[in-house]
Amino acid sequence: MPRTKFIIFTGGVLSGLGKGIAAASIGGLLSSKYKVIPVKCDGYLNVDPGTMNPIEHGEVFVLDDGAEVDMDFGHYERFIGVTCKSEWNLTMGKVFDAVRRKERKGDYLGKTVQFIPHVTELIKEWWLQIAKKEKADILLIELGGTIGDIENELFVEAARQLRDEVGRKHIMYSHLTYVPIPYGVREQKSKPTQQSINLLRQKGIKPDLIIGRCAEKLDDKIKEKIATFCDVSKGAVISGVDVKNVYKIPLTFEDEKIAKIIRRTLGVHAKPVSKKWRKLVDNMDNPKHEVNIAICGKYTRLEDSYASIVEALWHSAAHLKCKMKIHFIETSGLRKAGELLEGIDGVIVPGGFGSRGIEGKIKVIQYCRENNVPFLGICYGLQLAVAEFARNVCGLKGAVSTEVDPKTKHPVIDILPEQRTVENKGGTMRLGAYPAILKKGTKIFELYGKENVSERHRHRYEINPVYHNILEKNGLMMAGMSPNKKLAEFIEFKYHDYFVGCQGHPELKSSLLKPAPLFYGLVRAAVKGKK
Ligand code: GLN
């Protein structure tokens, strides 16, 4: 394709409608034929979400290149199948940072630096640079938030201006909105959509595609009404019907003839969803075994805090034809581990920071280890598994991470040497993809099916190498090491059906077509344990 086509994706009415997944699904439909590059614009002033509490903004997603980015990148990677890059997440924090640097350098000498044109120019330039650098066939630009939010106005204005720059035939505006069915009325209501599109049109953008998120399929009458009131053709309004399984969304869009709309607007051709994808979705709808998996953490108030973990579990469940129930268990309370885990077939202790809830997690881990309950410790989960093992098997009383107690007698988890001098909090952890070499004969090796693996990291602490020996002697294998053999990146307890830990976050690279091996191992062990 000679030049990049642009798809701008905005959302209206309210947040939480699944704009990221909808955008990713469209990207997925196009990606088998075209090079689709996703870009996410967020209006907040943080440079990246790495410094935010996941309870506020959902999970922080980490890329191979070490960027901490918006969780929508998880959807992009899972649906589009690309490995995303740091620059593809443009926050207002980054924009202002760049504008200010340019101003100090003298790039605007003599000028009054203004939102329009200087900030909007910079945003457009950023997008066009990515398109050029990546030789993108399609640049899929999702604008965060909801139309009308002050903080996203500049992105919306830049998206409007882009039309004149690239030409009307090369840009498509898509808008996700909400069609409620109020209790007692039992009728699909179009008013919120009309208002949201009105706002969009006031800003100079007329959508080519409107997706109405609704509890049921939009009926013809409502599609027509939206089309008339919003001045689009009837064929441009499609249903974004609620689904339990997000991997069905590309299929529902396909049924709604989204390909035709894209073809008409941009002249590009979406391909049908692959047979393999359909089969896996079908497996999810017709499961054979039921398993109960617990995620024991402290951000359980917002399930989005563990979004990729949940997805990784679903990927494995699809391959193993499981009906999976995920239980979020808050470990800060005082209930006994045995009680907490009643009826649970497998446990994940996910990543985390600080001391709140850790003793509860350690009790849960001990229970799993002693009762042969399949267990996967991720990052902090691995570290706490080591602390539990050191205390209760190796006899190192009170062993813990120096993150929790800097003066502990047994610092089995300690800060990485290169982290000692770090002062700034943003973007300074050990971040991104790191290789490891797996030990042959371990379950972890069997699951990955190879020796050289790579997972994405986000941490400051590691298993203290001084303790590798004593842990190993007692049966906790250092199952995967960094290539220089200094850092233990994977652990596995010898005398257990499935007790493994990973210092990285394998959930970040899991996809429906290729589930993360350690998650697959956990779900498989949970099914087996049940039998
Ligand atoms: N707090 C731990 C560390 O910094 C674990 C981090 C995590 O779980 N992502 O090493």
Coordinates of C-alpha atoms and ligand atoms in Angstrom, one line a residue:
M1 CA 0.0 0.0 0.0
P2 CA 1.6 3.3 -1.0
R3 CA 0.6 5.5 1.9
T4 CA -0.6 5.2 5.5
K5 CA -4.3 5.2 6.2
F6 CA -5.4 6.6 9.6
I7 CA -8.2 5.3 11.8
I8 CA -9.1 7.6 14.6
F9 CA -11.0 6.0 17.5
T10 CA -12.9 8.0 20.0
G11 CA -15.4 7.2 22.7
G12 CA -18.5 8.9 24.0
V13 CA -21.0 9.0 26.8
L14 CA -19.0 7.2 29.5
S15 CA -15.8 5.4 30.1
G16 CA -15.4 1.7 30.5
L17 CA -17.3 0.8 27.3
G18 CA -14.3 -1.2 26.0
K19 CA -12.9 1.3 23.5
G20 CA -9.5 -0.3 23.7
I21 CA -10.8 -3.7 22.9
A22 CA -13.0 -2.4 20.1
A23 CA -10.1 -0.6 18.5
A24 CA -7.9 -3.6 19.0
S25 CA -10.5 -5.8 17.4
I26 CA -10.7 -3.6 14.3
G27 CA -6.9 -3.7 14.2
G28 CA -7.0 -7.4 14.5
L29 CA -9.4 -7.7 11.5
L30 CA -7.0 -5.7 9.4
S31 CA -3.7 -7.1 10.6
S32 CA -3.6 -10.3 8.7
K33 CA -3.3 -8.3 5.5
Y34 CA -1.8 -4.9 6.6
K35 CA 0.8 -3.6 8.9
V36 CA -1.3 -2.1 11.6
I37 CA 0.4 0.1 14.2
P38 CA -1.7 1.1 17.3
V39 CA -1.2 4.4 19.0
K40 CA -2.8 5.4 22.3
C41 CA -3.2 9.0 23.4
D42 CA -3.9 9.7 27.0
G43 CA -4.8 13.1 28.3
Y44 CA -3.1 12.9 31.8
L45 CA 0.0 14.8 32.7
N46 CA 2.0 11.8 34.0
V47 CA 4.7 11.0 31.4
D48 CA 3.6 7.3 31.7
P49 CA 1.2 5.3 33.9
G50 CA 4.1 3.7 35.7
T51 CA 3.8 6.0 38.7
M52 CA 0.0 5.5 39.1
N53 CA -1.7 3.2 41.4
P54 CA -3.3 0.4 39.4
I55 CA -6.5 0.9 41.4
E56 CA -6.8 4.3 39.7
H57 CA -6.0 3.4 36.2
G58 CA -5.9 -0.3 35.8
E59 CA -2.8 -2.4 35.2
V60 CA 0.4 -0.9 34.1
F61 CA 1.4 -2.8 30.9
V62 CA 5.1 -3.3 30.2
L63 CA 6.6 -3.6 26.7
D64 CA 9.6 -5.4 25.5
D65 CA 11.5 -2.1 25.2
G66 CA 10.8 -1.4 28.9
A67 CA 8.1 1.2 28.5
E68 CA 5.4 1.3 31.1
V69 CA 2.2 2.0 29.1
D70 CA -1.6 2.1 29.2
M71 CA -3.3 -1.2 29.6
D72 CA -4.9 -0.9 26.2
F73 CA -1.6 -2.0 24.8
G74 CA -2.4 -5.4 26.3
H75 CA -5.4 -5.5 24.0
Y76 CA -3.5 -4.3 21.0
E77 CA -0.8 -6.9 21.4
R78 CA -3.3 -9.7 22.0
F79 CA -5.6 -8.8 19.2
I80 CA -3.3 -7.3 16.6
G81 CA -0.3 -9.5 17.3
V82 CA 2.2 -6.7 17.2
T83 CA 5.0 -6.0 19.6
C84 CA 4.4 -2.4 20.6
K85 CA 6.9 0.3 21.3
S86 CA 7.3 3.0 23.9
E87 CA 6.5 6.0 21.5
W88 CA 3.2 4.5 20.6
N89 CA 1.8 5.6 23.9
L90 CA 1.5 9.4 23.7
T91 CA 0.5 11.0 27.0
M92 CA -0.1 14.7 27.5
G93 CA 2.8 14.5 30.0
K94 CA 5.1 13.5 27.1
V95 CA 3.6 16.2 24.8
F96 CA 4.2 19.0 27.3
D97 CA 7.6 17.7 28.1
A98 CA 8.5 17.8 24.4
V99 CA 7.0 21.2 23.8
R100 CA 8.8 22.7 26.8
R101 CA 12.1 21.2 25.7
K102 CA 11.7 22.7 22.2
E103 CA 10.8 26.1 23.7
R104 CA 13.9 26.1 25.9
K105 CA 16.1 25.1 22.9
G106 CA 14.8 28.0 21.0
D107 CA 12.9 26.1 18.3
Y108 CA 10.0 28.6 18.6
L109 CA 12.2 31.6 18.9
G110 CA 10.2 34.8 18.6
K111 CA 6.9 33.0 18.8
T112 CA 4.2 32.8 21.5
V113 CA 4.0 29.1 22.1
Q114 CA 0.3 28.1 22.0
F115 CA -1.9 25.1 22.3
I116 CA -2.9 25.7 18.7
P117 CA -0.9 25.4 16.5
H118 CA 2.2 24.4 18.5
V119 CA 0.9 21.6 20.7
T120 CA -1.4 20.2 18.0
E121 CA 1.4 20.3 15.4
L122 CA 3.6 18.4 17.7
I123 CA 1.0 15.7 18.2
K124 CA 0.4 15.3 14.5
E125 CA 4.1 15.3 13.8
W126 CA 4.4 12.5 16.4
W127 CA 1.8 10.4 14.7
L128 CA 3.2 11.0 11.2
Q129 CA 6.7 10.1 12.4
I130 CA 5.5 6.8 13.8
A131 CA 3.6 6.0 10.5
K132 CA 6.8 6.8 8.6
K133 CA 9.2 5.0 10.8
E134 CA 7.2 1.9 11.0
K135 CA 6.1 2.0 7.4
A136 CA 2.6 1.5 8.7
D137 CA -0.2 0.6 6.3
I138 CA -2.7 1.6 8.9
L139 CA -2.1 3.8 12.0
L140 CA -4.8 3.1 14.5
I141 CA -5.0 6.1 16.8
E142 CA -7.1 5.6 19.9
L143 CA -7.9 8.8 21.9
G144 CA -8.3 8.2 25.6
G145 CA -11.2 9.3 27.7
T146 CA -14.6 10.4 26.5
I147 CA -15.5 13.2 24.0
G148 CA -16.0 16.3 26.0
D149 CA -13.2 15.7 28.5
I150 CA -11.0 18.8 28.7
E151 CA -7.8 16.9 29.0
N152 CA -8.3 15.2 25.6
E153 CA -9.3 18.3 23.6
L154 CA -5.9 18.8 22.1
F155 CA -5.7 15.3 20.8
V156 CA -9.2 15.6 19.3
E157 CA -8.3 18.9 17.6
A158 CA -5.1 17.3 16.3
A159 CA -7.1 14.4 14.9
R160 CA -9.4 16.9 13.2
Q161 CA -6.5 18.8 11.6
L162 CA -5.0 15.5 10.5
R163 CA -7.8 15.1 7.9
D164 CA -6.6 18.1 5.9
E165 CA -3.1 17.0 6.1
V166 CA -3.5 13.4 4.9
G167 CA -6.7 13.8 2.8
R168 CA -10.3 12.7 3.5
K169 CA -9.8 9.4 1.7
H170 CA -7.0 8.4 4.0
I171 CA -8.6 8.9 7.3
M172 CA -11.5 7.2 9.0
Y173 CA -13.2 8.4 12.2
S174 CA -14.8 5.8 14.4
H175 CA -16.8 6.5 17.5
L176 CA -17.9 4.1 20.3
T177 CA -20.9 5.1 22.2
Y178 CA -23.5 3.8 24.6
V179 CA -27.1 2.8 23.9
P180 CA -28.8 2.1 27.2
I181 CA -32.0 0.1 27.8
P182 CA -33.4 1.8 30.9
Y183 CA -35.1 -0.4 33.4
G184 CA -38.8 -0.4 32.9
V185 CA -38.7 1.2 29.4
R186 CA -37.3 -1.9 27.7
E187 CA -36.4 0.1 24.7
Q188 CA -33.0 1.0 23.2
K189 CA -32.3 4.7 23.7
S190 CA -30.4 6.8 21.3
K191 CA -30.2 10.2 23.0
P192 CA -26.8 9.7 24.7
T193 CA -25.4 8.8 21.3
Q194 CA -26.9 11.8 19.6
Q195 CA -25.4 14.1 22.2
S196 CA -22.1 12.5 22.1
I197 CA -21.9 12.7 18.3
N198 CA -23.1 16.3 18.5
L199 CA -20.1 17.1 20.7
L200 CA -17.9 15.4 18.2
R201 CA -19.3 17.3 15.3
Q202 CA -18.9 20.6 17.2
K203 CA -15.3 19.8 17.2
G204 CA -15.3 19.3 13.5
I205 CA -15.3 15.6 13.3
K206 CA -18.0 13.6 11.5
P207 CA -17.8 9.9 12.2
D208 CA -17.6 7.3 9.4
L209 CA -18.4 4.5 11.8
I210 CA -20.5 4.5 15.0
I211 CA -20.5 1.5 17.3
G212 CA -23.3 1.4 19.7
R213 CA -22.4 -0.6 22.8
C214 CA -25.6 -2.1 24.1
A215 CA -26.9 -5.1 26.1
E216 CA -28.5 -6.4 22.9
K217 CA -28.0 -6.1 19.2
L218 CA -29.2 -2.6 18.0
D219 CA -32.5 -3.0 16.2
D220 CA -32.9 -1.5 12.7
K221 CA -35.1 1.3 14.0
I222 CA -32.5 2.6 16.4
K223 CA -29.7 2.3 13.8
E224 CA -31.8 4.4 11.4
K225 CA -32.6 6.9 14.1
I226 CA -28.9 7.3 15.0
A227 CA -28.0 7.6 11.3
T228 CA -30.6 10.3 10.7
F229 CA -29.8 12.4 13.8
C230 CA -26.1 12.0 13.5
D231 CA -26.0 12.6 9.7
V232 CA -24.3 9.3 8.8
S233 CA -25.5 6.5 6.5
K234 CA -27.5 3.8 8.1
G235 CA -24.9 1.2 7.2
A236 CA -22.3 3.1 9.3
V237 CA -24.0 2.3 12.6
I238 CA -23.2 -1.1 14.0
S239 CA -23.9 -3.0 17.3
G240 CA -21.3 -3.5 19.9
V241 CA -23.3 -6.0 21.8
D242 CA -22.3 -7.0 25.3
V243 CA -20.3 -10.2 25.3
K244 CA -19.0 -12.3 28.2
N245 CA -16.0 -13.3 26.1
V246 CA -14.1 -10.4 24.5
Y247 CA -12.5 -12.6 21.9
K248 CA -15.9 -12.7 20.3
I249 CA -15.8 -9.0 19.5
P250 CA -14.0 -9.3 16.2
L251 CA -16.6 -12.0 15.2
T252 CA -19.5 -9.7 16.2
F253 CA -18.0 -6.8 14.2
E254 CA -17.6 -9.1 11.3
D255 CA -21.3 -10.1 11.4
E256 CA -22.2 -6.4 11.5
K257 CA -20.3 -5.9 8.2
I258 CA -17.7 -3.6 9.5
A259 CA -15.4 -4.7 6.7
K260 CA -17.7 -3.0 4.2
I261 CA -17.6 0.3 6.1
I262 CA -13.9 0.2 6.3
R263 CA -13.6 -0.6 2.6
R264 CA -15.9 2.1 1.6
T265 CA -14.2 4.7 3.7
L266 CA -10.5 3.8 3.3
G267 CA -10.4 1.4 0.4
V268 CA -8.7 -1.3 2.6
H269 CA -10.0 -4.9 2.9
A270 CA -10.4 -6.6 6.3
K271 CA -9.9 -10.4 6.3
P272 CA -12.3 -12.9 8.0
V273 CA -11.3 -14.0 11.5
S274 CA -9.1 -17.1 11.3
K275 CA -10.4 -20.6 11.8
K276 CA -8.1 -21.1 14.8
W277 CA -9.4 -18.1 16.6
R278 CA -13.0 -19.2 15.9
K279 CA -12.2 -22.7 17.2
L280 CA -10.7 -21.3 20.5
V281 CA -13.7 -19.0 21.0
D282 CA -15.9 -22.0 20.4
N283 CA -13.9 -24.0 23.1
M284 CA -14.6 -21.2 25.5
D285 CA -18.3 -21.4 24.8
N286 CA -18.4 -25.2 25.2
P287 CA -16.1 -26.0 28.1
K288 CA -15.5 -29.5 29.4
H289 CA -13.9 -29.1 32.8
E290 CA -14.6 -26.6 35.5
V291 CA -11.7 -25.1 37.4
N292 CA -11.5 -22.4 40.1
I293 CA -8.5 -20.2 40.1
A294 CA -7.7 -17.7 42.9
I295 CA -5.8 -14.5 42.4
C296 CA -4.6 -13.5 45.8
G297 CA -3.6 -9.8 45.8
K298 CA -4.2 -6.4 47.3
Y299 CA -5.5 -4.5 44.3
T300 CA -8.6 -6.8 44.0
R301 CA -11.0 -3.9 44.3
L302 CA -10.4 -3.1 40.7
E303 CA -10.3 -6.3 38.5
D304 CA -8.6 -4.2 35.8
S305 CA -5.5 -4.1 38.1
Y306 CA -4.9 -7.7 37.0
A307 CA -6.2 -7.5 33.4
S308 CA -3.4 -9.4 31.7
I309 CA -3.4 -12.1 34.3
V310 CA -7.1 -12.7 33.8
E311 CA -6.6 -12.8 30.0
A312 CA -3.7 -15.2 30.3
L313 CA -5.9 -17.5 32.3
W314 CA -8.6 -17.4 29.6
H315 CA -6.1 -18.1 26.9
S316 CA -5.0 -21.3 28.6
A317 CA -8.6 -22.2 29.5
A318 CA -9.5 -21.9 25.8
H319 CA -6.8 -24.4 24.8
L320 CA -7.7 -26.8 27.7
K321 CA -11.5 -26.4 27.1
C322 CA -12.0 -25.2 30.7
K323 CA -14.9 -23.4 32.2
M324 CA -12.9 -21.1 34.5
K325 CA -14.0 -19.3 37.5
I326 CA -11.6 -16.6 38.7
H327 CA -11.8 -15.6 42.4
F328 CA -10.2 -12.4 43.5
I329 CA -9.1 -12.9 47.1
E330 CA -8.0 -10.0 49.2
T331 CA -5.1 -11.1 51.4
S332 CA -5.1 -8.1 53.8
G333 CA -7.7 -9.7 56.1
L334 CA -7.1 -12.2 58.8
R335 CA -8.9 -15.3 57.5
K336 CA -7.1 -18.6 57.5
A337 CA -5.5 -19.7 54.2
G338 CA -7.4 -23.0 54.2
E339 CA -10.7 -21.2 54.5
L340 CA -9.8 -18.6 51.9
L341 CA -8.9 -21.3 49.4
E342 CA -11.8 -23.7 49.9
G343 CA -12.8 -25.1 46.5
I344 CA -9.9 -23.5 44.8
D345 CA -7.9 -25.6 42.2
G346 CA -5.0 -23.3 41.5
V347 CA -3.6 -20.1 43.0
I348 CA -1.8 -17.1 41.6
V349 CA 0.0 -14.6 43.7
P350 CA 0.6 -11.7 41.4
G351 CA 3.0 -8.8 41.3
G352 CA 2.8 -6.1 43.9
F353 CA 4.7 -3.6 46.1
G354 CA 5.0 -2.7 49.7
S355 CA 4.1 -4.6 52.9
R356 CA 0.3 -4.5 53.1
G357 CA -1.2 -7.9 52.8
I358 CA 2.1 -9.8 52.4
E359 CA 1.7 -12.0 55.5
G360 CA -1.7 -13.2 54.2
K361 CA -0.1 -14.0 50.8
I362 CA 2.7 -15.9 52.5
K363 CA 0.2 -18.0 54.4
V364 CA -1.6 -18.7 51.1
I365 CA 1.7 -19.7 49.5
Q366 CA 2.5 -22.0 52.5
Y367 CA -0.9 -23.6 52.2
C368 CA -0.4 -24.3 48.5
R369 CA 3.1 -25.7 49.0
E370 CA 2.1 -28.0 51.8
N371 CA -1.2 -29.2 50.2
N372 CA 0.0 -29.7 46.7
V373 CA -2.3 -26.9 45.4
P374 CA -1.0 -25.7 42.0
F375 CA 0.7 -22.3 42.5
L376 CA 2.1 -19.7 40.2
G377 CA 4.0 -16.8 41.8
I378 CA 4.5 -13.8 39.6
C379 CA 7.2 -11.2 40.4
Y380 CA 6.3 -10.3 44.0
G381 CA 4.5 -13.7 44.1
L382 CA 7.8 -15.4 43.4
Q383 CA 9.6 -13.3 46.0
L384 CA 7.1 -14.0 48.7
A385 CA 7.2 -17.7 47.8
V386 CA 11.0 -17.6 48.4
A387 CA 10.4 -15.8 51.7
E388 CA 7.9 -18.5 52.8
F389 CA 10.2 -21.3 51.7
A390 CA 13.2 -19.7 53.5
R391 CA 11.1 -19.3 56.7
N392 CA 9.2 -22.6 56.8
V393 CA 11.5 -25.0 55.1
C394 CA 15.1 -23.7 55.4
G395 CA 14.5 -22.5 59.0
L396 CA 15.4 -18.9 58.3
K397 CA 13.1 -17.3 60.8
G398 CA 11.5 -14.0 59.7
A399 CA 13.1 -14.1 56.3
V400 CA 11.6 -11.4 54.1
S401 CA 12.3 -8.9 51.4
T402 CA 14.3 -5.8 52.3
E403 CA 11.5 -3.9 50.5
V404 CA 9.4 -4.8 53.6
D405 CA 12.0 -4.8 56.3
P406 CA 15.4 -3.2 55.4
K407 CA 16.9 -4.6 58.6
T408 CA 15.7 -8.2 58.3
K409 CA 18.2 -10.9 59.6
H410 CA 17.5 -12.9 56.4
P411 CA 17.3 -10.7 53.4
V412 CA 16.4 -13.5 51.0
I413 CA 15.0 -10.9 48.6
D414 CA 17.2 -7.9 48.2
I415 CA 17.4 -4.8 46.1
L416 CA 19.2 -5.2 42.7
P417 CA 22.7 -3.7 43.0
E418 CA 22.1 -1.3 40.1
Q419 CA 18.9 -0.1 41.8
R420 CA 20.6 1.1 45.0
T421 CA 21.5 4.5 43.7
V422 CA 18.3 5.1 41.8
E423 CA 16.4 8.2 43.1
N424 CA 13.7 9.0 40.6
K425 CA 10.7 6.8 40.7
G426 CA 9.4 7.1 37.1
G427 CA 10.7 4.6 34.6
T428 CA 13.6 3.5 36.7
M429 CA 12.7 -0.1 37.7
R430 CA 14.3 -3.1 35.9
L431 CA 11.9 -2.9 33.0
G432 CA 11.2 -4.7 29.8
A433 CA 12.3 -8.0 28.2
Y434 CA 15.2 -9.9 29.8
P435 CA 16.4 -13.3 28.6
A436 CA 16.8 -16.3 30.9
I437 CA 18.1 -19.8 30.4
L438 CA 16.0 -22.6 31.7
K439 CA 17.2 -25.7 33.5
K440 CA 16.5 -28.9 31.6
G441 CA 14.3 -31.4 33.4
T442 CA 12.1 -28.8 35.1
K443 CA 8.4 -28.5 34.5
I444 CA 9.1 -24.9 33.4
F445 CA 11.5 -26.1 30.7
E446 CA 8.9 -28.7 29.6
L447 CA 6.2 -26.0 29.3
Y448 CA 8.3 -23.5 27.3
G449 CA 9.8 -26.3 25.2
K450 CA 13.1 -24.5 24.9
E451 CA 16.1 -23.4 26.9
N452 CA 16.3 -19.7 25.9
V453 CA 13.3 -17.7 26.9
S454 CA 12.4 -14.1 27.5
E455 CA 9.8 -12.4 29.7
R456 CA 9.1 -8.8 30.6
H457 CA 10.1 -7.4 33.9
R458 CA 9.1 -4.7 36.3
H459 CA 10.8 -4.8 39.6
R460 CA 13.6 -3.5 41.8
Y461 CA 14.3 -6.6 44.0
E462 CA 15.6 -10.1 43.2
I463 CA 16.3 -13.3 45.0
N464 CA 19.5 -12.6 47.0
P465 CA 22.1 -14.7 45.3
V466 CA 23.7 -15.5 48.7
Y467 CA 20.6 -17.7 49.4
H468 CA 20.5 -19.6 46.0
N469 CA 22.3 -22.5 47.5
I470 CA 20.4 -23.0 50.7
L471 CA 17.1 -22.7 48.8
E472 CA 18.2 -25.3 46.2
K473 CA 19.5 -27.7 48.8
N474 CA 16.1 -27.7 50.3
G475 CA 14.3 -28.4 47.1
L476 CA 13.5 -25.0 45.6
M477 CA 15.2 -25.1 42.2
M478 CA 16.5 -22.0 40.6
A479 CA 14.9 -23.2 37.4
G480 CA 15.9 -20.3 35.1
M481 CA 18.9 -18.0 35.4
S482 CA 19.9 -14.8 33.7
P483 CA 22.6 -15.5 31.0
N484 CA 25.4 -14.3 33.3
K485 CA 24.1 -16.9 35.9
K486 CA 23.7 -14.2 38.6
L487 CA 20.0 -13.7 38.8
A488 CA 17.4 -16.4 39.4
E489 CA 14.5 -15.6 37.1
F490 CA 12.4 -18.7 37.6
I491 CA 11.9 -21.0 40.6
E492 CA 10.3 -24.4 40.9
F493 CA 9.7 -26.6 44.0
K494 CA 10.8 -30.1 43.3
Y495 CA 8.4 -32.0 45.4
H496 CA 5.1 -30.6 44.2
D497 CA 2.9 -31.1 41.2
Y498 CA 3.1 -27.5 40.2
F499 CA 4.7 -24.9 42.3
V500 CA 6.5 -22.3 40.1
G501 CA 7.5 -18.7 40.2
C502 CA 8.7 -16.2 37.6
Q503 CA 10.5 -12.9 38.3
G504 CA 9.1 -11.5 35.0
H505 CA 5.4 -11.2 34.0
P506 CA 4.6 -13.9 31.6
E507 CA 1.0 -12.7 31.4
L508 CA 2.1 -9.7 29.4
K509 CA 3.0 -11.9 26.4
S510 CA 0.1 -14.3 26.5
S511 CA -2.3 -14.4 23.6
L512 CA -5.3 -16.4 22.6
L513 CA -3.4 -18.2 19.9
K514 CA -0.3 -18.6 22.1
P515 CA -1.0 -18.8 25.8
A516 CA 1.8 -18.1 28.2
P517 CA 3.4 -21.5 29.1
L518 CA 3.4 -21.0 32.9
F519 CA -0.3 -20.1 32.9
Y520 CA -1.0 -23.1 30.7
G521 CA 0.9 -25.2 33.2
L522 CA -1.1 -23.8 36.1
V523 CA -4.5 -24.4 34.5
R524 CA -3.5 -27.8 33.3
A525 CA -2.3 -28.8 36.8
A526 CA -5.6 -27.4 38.3
V527 CA -7.6 -29.6 35.9
K528 CA -5.5 -32.6 36.7
G529 CA -5.7 -32.0 40.5
K530 CA -9.4 -31.9 40.2
K531 CA -9.6 -35.3 38.7
Ligands
GLN1 N1 8.0 -5.1 44.7 C1 8.8 -6.0 44.0 C2 10.0 -5.5 43.4 O1 10.1 -4.3 43.1 C3 8.0 -6.8 43.0 C4 7.5 -6.0 41.9 C5 6.4 -6.6 41.1 O2 5.8 -7.5 41.5 N2 6.2 -6.1 39.9 O3 10.9 -6.2 43.1

